[in-house]
Short mmCIF file of C-alpha atoms and ligand atoms in Angstrom, two decimals:
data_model
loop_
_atom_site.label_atom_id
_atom_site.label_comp_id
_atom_site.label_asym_id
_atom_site.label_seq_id
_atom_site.Cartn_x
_atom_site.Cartn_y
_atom_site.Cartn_z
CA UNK A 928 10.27 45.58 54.06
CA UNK A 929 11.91 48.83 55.65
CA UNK A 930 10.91 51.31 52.70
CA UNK A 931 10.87 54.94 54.06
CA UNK A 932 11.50 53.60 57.52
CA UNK A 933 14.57 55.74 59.29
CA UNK A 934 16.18 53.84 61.03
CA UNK A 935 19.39 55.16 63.67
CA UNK A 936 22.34 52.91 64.68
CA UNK A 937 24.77 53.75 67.79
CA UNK A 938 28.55 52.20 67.14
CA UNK A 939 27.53 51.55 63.51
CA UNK A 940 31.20 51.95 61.72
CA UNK A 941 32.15 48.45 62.77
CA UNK A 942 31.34 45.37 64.49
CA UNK A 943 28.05 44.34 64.84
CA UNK A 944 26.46 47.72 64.39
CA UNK A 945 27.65 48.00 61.20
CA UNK A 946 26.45 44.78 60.07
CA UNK A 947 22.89 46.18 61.50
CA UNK A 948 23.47 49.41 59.21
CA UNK A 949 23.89 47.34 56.30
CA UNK A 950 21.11 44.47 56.58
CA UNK A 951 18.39 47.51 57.76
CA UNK A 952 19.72 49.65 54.64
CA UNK A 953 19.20 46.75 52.23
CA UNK A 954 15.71 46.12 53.40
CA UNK A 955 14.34 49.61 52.55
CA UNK A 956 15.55 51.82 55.42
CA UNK A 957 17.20 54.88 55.02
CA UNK A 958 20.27 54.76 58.10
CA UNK A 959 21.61 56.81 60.48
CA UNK A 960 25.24 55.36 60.76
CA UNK A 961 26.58 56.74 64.22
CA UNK A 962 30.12 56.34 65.07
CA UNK A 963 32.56 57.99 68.09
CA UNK A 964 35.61 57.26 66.84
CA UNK A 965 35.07 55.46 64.07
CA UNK A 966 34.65 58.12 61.31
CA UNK A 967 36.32 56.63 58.49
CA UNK A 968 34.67 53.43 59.18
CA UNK A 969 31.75 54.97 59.41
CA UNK A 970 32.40 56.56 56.05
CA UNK A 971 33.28 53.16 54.63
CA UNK A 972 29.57 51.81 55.92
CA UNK A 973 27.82 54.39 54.39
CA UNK A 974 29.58 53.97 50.99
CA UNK A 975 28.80 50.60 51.13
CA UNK A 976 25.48 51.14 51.58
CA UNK A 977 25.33 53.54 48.94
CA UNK A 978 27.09 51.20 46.49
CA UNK A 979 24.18 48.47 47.67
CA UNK A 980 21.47 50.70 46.34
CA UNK A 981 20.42 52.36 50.00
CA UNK A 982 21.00 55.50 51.41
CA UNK A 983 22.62 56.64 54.83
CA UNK A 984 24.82 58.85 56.16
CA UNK A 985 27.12 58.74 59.17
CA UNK A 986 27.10 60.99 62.39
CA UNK A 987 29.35 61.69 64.93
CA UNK A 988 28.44 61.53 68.41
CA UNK A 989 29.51 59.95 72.32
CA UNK A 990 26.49 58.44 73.64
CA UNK A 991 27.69 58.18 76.57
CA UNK A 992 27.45 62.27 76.92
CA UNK A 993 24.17 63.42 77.88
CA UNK A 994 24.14 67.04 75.83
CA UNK A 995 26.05 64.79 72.91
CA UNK A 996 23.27 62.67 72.22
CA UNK A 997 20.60 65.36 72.70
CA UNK A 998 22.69 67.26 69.95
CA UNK A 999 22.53 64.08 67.59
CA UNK A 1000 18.75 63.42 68.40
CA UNK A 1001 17.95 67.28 67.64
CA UNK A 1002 20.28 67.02 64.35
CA UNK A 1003 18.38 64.02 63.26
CA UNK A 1004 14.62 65.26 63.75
CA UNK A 1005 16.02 68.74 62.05
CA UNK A 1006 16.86 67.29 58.62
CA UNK A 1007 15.16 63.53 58.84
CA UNK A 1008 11.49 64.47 60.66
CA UNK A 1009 11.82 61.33 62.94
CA UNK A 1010 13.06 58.52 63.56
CA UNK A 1011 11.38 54.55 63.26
CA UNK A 1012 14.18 52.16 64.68
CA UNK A 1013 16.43 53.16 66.76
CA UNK A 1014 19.08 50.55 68.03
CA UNK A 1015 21.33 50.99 70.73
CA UNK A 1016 24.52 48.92 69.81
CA UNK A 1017 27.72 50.90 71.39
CA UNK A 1018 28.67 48.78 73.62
CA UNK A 1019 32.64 48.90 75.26
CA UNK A 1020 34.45 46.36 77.48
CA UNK A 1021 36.88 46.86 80.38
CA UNK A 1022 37.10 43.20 81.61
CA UNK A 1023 38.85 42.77 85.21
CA UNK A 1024 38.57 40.69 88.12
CA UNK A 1025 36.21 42.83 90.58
CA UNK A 1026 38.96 42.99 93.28
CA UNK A 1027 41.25 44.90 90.19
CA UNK A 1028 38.71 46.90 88.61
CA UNK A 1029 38.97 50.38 89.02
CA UNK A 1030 36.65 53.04 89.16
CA UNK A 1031 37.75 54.51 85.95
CA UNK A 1032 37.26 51.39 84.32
CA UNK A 1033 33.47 50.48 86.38
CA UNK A 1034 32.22 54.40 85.29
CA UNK A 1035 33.54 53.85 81.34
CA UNK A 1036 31.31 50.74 80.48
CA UNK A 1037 28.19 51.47 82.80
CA UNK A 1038 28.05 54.76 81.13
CA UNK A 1039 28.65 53.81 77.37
CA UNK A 1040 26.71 50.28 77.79
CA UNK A 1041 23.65 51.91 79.86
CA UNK A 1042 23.79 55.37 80.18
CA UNK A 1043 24.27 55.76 76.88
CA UNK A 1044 21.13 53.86 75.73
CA UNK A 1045 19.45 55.75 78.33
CA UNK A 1046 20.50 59.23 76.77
CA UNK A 1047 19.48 58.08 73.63
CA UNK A 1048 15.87 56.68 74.28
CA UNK A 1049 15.37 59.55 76.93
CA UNK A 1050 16.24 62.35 74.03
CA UNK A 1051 13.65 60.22 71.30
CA UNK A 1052 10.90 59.00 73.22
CA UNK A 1053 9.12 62.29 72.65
CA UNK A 1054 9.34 61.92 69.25
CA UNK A 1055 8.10 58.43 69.18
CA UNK A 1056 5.19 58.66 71.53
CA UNK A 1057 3.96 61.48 68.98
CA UNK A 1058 4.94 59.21 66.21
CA UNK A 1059 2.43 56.52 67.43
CA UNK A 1060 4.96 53.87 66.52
CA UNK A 1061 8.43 52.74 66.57
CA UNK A 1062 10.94 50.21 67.56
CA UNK A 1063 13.53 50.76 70.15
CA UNK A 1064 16.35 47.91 70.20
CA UNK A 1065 18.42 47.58 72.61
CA UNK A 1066 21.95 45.33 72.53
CA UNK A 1067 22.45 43.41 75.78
CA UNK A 1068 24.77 40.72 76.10
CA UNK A 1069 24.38 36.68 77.87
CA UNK A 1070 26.95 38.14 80.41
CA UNK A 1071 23.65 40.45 81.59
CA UNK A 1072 21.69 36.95 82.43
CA UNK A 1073 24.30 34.83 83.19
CA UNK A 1074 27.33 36.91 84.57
CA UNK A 1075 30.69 36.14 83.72
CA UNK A 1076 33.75 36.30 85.65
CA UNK A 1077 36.27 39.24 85.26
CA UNK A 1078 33.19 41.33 83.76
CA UNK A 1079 31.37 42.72 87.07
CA UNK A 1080 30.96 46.19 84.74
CA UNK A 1081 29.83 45.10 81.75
CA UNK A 1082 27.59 42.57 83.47
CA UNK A 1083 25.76 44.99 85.23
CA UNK A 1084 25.65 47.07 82.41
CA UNK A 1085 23.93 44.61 80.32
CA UNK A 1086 21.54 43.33 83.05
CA UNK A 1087 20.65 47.19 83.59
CA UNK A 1088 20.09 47.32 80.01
CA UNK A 1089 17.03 44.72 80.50
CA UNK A 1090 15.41 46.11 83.45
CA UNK A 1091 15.60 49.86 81.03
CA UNK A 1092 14.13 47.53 78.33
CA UNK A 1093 10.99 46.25 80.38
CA UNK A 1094 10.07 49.59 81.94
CA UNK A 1095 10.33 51.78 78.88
CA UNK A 1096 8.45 49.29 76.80
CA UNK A 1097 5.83 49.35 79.72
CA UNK A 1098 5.93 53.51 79.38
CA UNK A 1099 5.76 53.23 75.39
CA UNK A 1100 3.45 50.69 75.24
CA UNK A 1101 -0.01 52.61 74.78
CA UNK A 1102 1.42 54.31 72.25
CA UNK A 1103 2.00 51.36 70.14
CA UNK A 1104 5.95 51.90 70.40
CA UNK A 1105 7.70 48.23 71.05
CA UNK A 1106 10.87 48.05 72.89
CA UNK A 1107 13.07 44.45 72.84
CA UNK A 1108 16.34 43.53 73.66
CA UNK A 1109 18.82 40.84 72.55
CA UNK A 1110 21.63 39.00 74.20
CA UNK A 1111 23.68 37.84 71.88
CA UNK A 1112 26.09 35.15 72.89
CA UNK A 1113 30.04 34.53 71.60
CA UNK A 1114 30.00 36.80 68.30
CA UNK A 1115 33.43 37.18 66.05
CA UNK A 1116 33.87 41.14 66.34
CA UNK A 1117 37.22 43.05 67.50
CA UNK A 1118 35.49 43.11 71.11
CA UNK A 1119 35.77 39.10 71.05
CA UNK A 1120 39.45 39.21 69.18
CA UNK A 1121 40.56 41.03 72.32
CA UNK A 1122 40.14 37.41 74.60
CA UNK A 1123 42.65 35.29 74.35
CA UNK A 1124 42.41 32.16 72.67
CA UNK A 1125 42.09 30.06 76.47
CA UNK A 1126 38.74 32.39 77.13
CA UNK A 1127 37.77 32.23 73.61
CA UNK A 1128 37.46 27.98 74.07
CA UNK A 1129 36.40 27.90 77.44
CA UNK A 1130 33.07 30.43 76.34
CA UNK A 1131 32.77 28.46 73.12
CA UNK A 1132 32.72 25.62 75.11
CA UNK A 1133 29.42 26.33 76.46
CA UNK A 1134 28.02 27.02 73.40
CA UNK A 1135 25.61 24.20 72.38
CA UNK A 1136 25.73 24.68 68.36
CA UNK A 1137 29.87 24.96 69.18
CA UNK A 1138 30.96 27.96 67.57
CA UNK A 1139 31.46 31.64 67.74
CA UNK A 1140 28.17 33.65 65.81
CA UNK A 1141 28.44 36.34 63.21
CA UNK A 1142 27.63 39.88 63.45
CA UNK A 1143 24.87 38.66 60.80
CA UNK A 1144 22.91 36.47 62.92
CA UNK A 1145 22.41 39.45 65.57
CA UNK A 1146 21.71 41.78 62.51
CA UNK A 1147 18.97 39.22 61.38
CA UNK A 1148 17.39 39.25 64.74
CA UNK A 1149 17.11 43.26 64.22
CA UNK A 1150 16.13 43.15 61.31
CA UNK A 1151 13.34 40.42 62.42
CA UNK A 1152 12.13 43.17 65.80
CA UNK A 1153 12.57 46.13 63.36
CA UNK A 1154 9.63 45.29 61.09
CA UNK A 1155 6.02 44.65 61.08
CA UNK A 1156 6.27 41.23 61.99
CA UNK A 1157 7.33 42.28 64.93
CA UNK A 1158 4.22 44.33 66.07
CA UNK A 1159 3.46 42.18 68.69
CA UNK A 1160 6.45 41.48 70.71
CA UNK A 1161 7.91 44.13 73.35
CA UNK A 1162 9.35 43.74 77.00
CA UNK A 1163 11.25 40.39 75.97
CA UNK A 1164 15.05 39.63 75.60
CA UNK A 1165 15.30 37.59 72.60
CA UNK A 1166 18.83 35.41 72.65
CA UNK A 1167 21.17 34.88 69.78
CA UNK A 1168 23.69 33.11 71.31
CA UNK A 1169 23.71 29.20 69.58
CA UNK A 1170 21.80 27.96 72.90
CA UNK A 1171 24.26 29.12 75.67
CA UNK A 1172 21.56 30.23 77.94
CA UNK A 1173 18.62 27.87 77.90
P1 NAP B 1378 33.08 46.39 68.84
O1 NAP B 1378 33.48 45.71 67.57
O2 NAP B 1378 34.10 46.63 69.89
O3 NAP B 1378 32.36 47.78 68.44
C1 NAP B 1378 31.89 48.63 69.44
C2 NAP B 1378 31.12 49.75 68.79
O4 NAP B 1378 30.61 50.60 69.81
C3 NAP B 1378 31.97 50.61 67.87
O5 NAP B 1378 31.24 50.89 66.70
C4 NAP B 1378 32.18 51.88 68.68
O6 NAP B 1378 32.27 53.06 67.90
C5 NAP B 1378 30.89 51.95 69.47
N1 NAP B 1378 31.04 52.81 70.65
C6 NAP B 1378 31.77 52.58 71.75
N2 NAP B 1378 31.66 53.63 72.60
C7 NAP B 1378 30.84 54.53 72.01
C8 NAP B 1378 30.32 55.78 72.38
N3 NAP B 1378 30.64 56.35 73.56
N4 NAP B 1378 29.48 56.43 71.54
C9 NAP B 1378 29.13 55.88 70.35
N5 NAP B 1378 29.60 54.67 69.94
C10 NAP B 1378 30.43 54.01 70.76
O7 NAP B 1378 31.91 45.59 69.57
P2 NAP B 1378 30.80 44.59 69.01
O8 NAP B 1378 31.24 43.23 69.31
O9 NAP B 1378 30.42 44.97 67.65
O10 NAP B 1378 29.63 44.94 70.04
C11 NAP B 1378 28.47 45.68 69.68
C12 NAP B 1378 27.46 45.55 70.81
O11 NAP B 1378 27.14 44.17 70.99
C13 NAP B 1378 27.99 46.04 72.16
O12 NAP B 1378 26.96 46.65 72.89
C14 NAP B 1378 28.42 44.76 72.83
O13 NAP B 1378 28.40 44.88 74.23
C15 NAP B 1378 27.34 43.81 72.33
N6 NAP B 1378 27.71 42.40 72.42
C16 NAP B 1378 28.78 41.91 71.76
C17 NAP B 1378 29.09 40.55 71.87
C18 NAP B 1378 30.26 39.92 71.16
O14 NAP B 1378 30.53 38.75 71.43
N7 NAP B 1378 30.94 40.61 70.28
C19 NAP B 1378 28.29 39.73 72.66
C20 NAP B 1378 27.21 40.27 73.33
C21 NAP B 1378 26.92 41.61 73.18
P3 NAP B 1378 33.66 53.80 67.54
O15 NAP B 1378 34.59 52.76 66.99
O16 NAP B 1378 33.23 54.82 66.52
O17 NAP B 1378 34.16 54.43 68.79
#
């Protein structure tokens, strides 16, 4: 489905990014596995991929750093030509109640969860608009259409994400490039493990199907906005989240 498609994954060494890296890698495309921290993880994805009959390799970089991700997107285009699919999954929390959050903590998510999608699209978009094509996904989050207490930050973060979405896929539009987002709802990753089990209930509570979803059923939505099927669909916010928002 993905065969010879390149396809480049922020926060890929766990979570829900690596569970895109591995469901793009078995469906033909070759990945980019991009970590921060993460480098054995990262190590681990790419072996599994490897083991799976794909190919990837992982790459080191902080979106949130402007010259970083220019680095990464030059390193790519250098030994790969270009890139197909790029998703933007890093994503980081810093949950507070507004009167408690500090600046530190306002500055960290808004420029991980927007600035660093922003570095990222700003460095490629060349490359795509001479492409002709390409798919730019972007992970934002229920709590960016719905808010949610004790997450003014990551909110705002994830609502900025949209408005990015919708005016870049305006700008990339002629050029046949699509740009999407999803807002996944309640999903069982280390980010979720974090709440405690009162918050865990009281979100799955408003969860029609009534459970938690699985860093699968986001990477099946990718997978779904990553490929020709897809040709038709950009500017839209496509929710994996068992019916929360409705
Ligand atoms: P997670 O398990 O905490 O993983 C976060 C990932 O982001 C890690 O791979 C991490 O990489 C990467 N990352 C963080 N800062 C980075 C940076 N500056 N540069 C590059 N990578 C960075 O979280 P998750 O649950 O998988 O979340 C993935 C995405 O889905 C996030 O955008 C999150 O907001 C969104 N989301 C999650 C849920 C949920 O319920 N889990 C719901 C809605 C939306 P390193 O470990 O290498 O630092």
């Amino acid at each position: 489905m993905l065969e010879g498609k390149i396809a480049l994954v922020t926060g890929a060494g766990r979570g829900i990014g690596r569970e895109i890296a591995l469901t793009l890698a078995k469906n033909g495309a070759f990945v980019i596995v991009n970590y921060n921290g993460s480098a054995q993880r990262a190590e681990e994805v790419v072996k599994a991929i490897r083991e799976a009959g794909g190919d990837a390799v992982a790459m080191q970089c902080n979106v949130s750093d402007f010259a970083e991700s220019e680095e990464l997107v030059k390193n790519v285009i250098a030994q790969y030509g270009r890139v197909d699919i790029l998703v933007n999954n890093a994503g980081i929390t810093r949950d507070n109640l507004i009167m408690r959050m500090t600046e530190a903590d306002y500055d960290a998510v808004l420029d991980t969860n927007l600035k660093g999608t922003f570095n990222m699209i700003r460095h490629l978009s060349r490359f795509f608009l001479k492409q002709r094509s390409g798919k730019i996904i972007n992970i934002s989050s229920v709590s960016g259409v719905m808010g949610n207490a004790g997450q003014a930050n990551y909110s705002a973060s994830k609502a900025g994400l949209i408005g990015l979405t919708k005016s870049v896929a305006r700008e990339l539009a002629s050029r046949n490039v699509c740009v999407n987002a999803i807002a996944p709802g309640l999903i069982e990753t280390e980010m979720t493990d974090a709440l405690s089990d009162e918050a865990k209930e009281n979100l799955k509570s408003l969860v029609p199907l009534g459970r938690m979803g699985r860093p699968q059923d986001v990477a099946n939505m990718v997978l779904f906005l990553a490929g020709d099927n897809a040709d038709y669909i950009t500017g839209q916010v496509l929710h994996v989240d068992g019916g929360m928002v409705m």
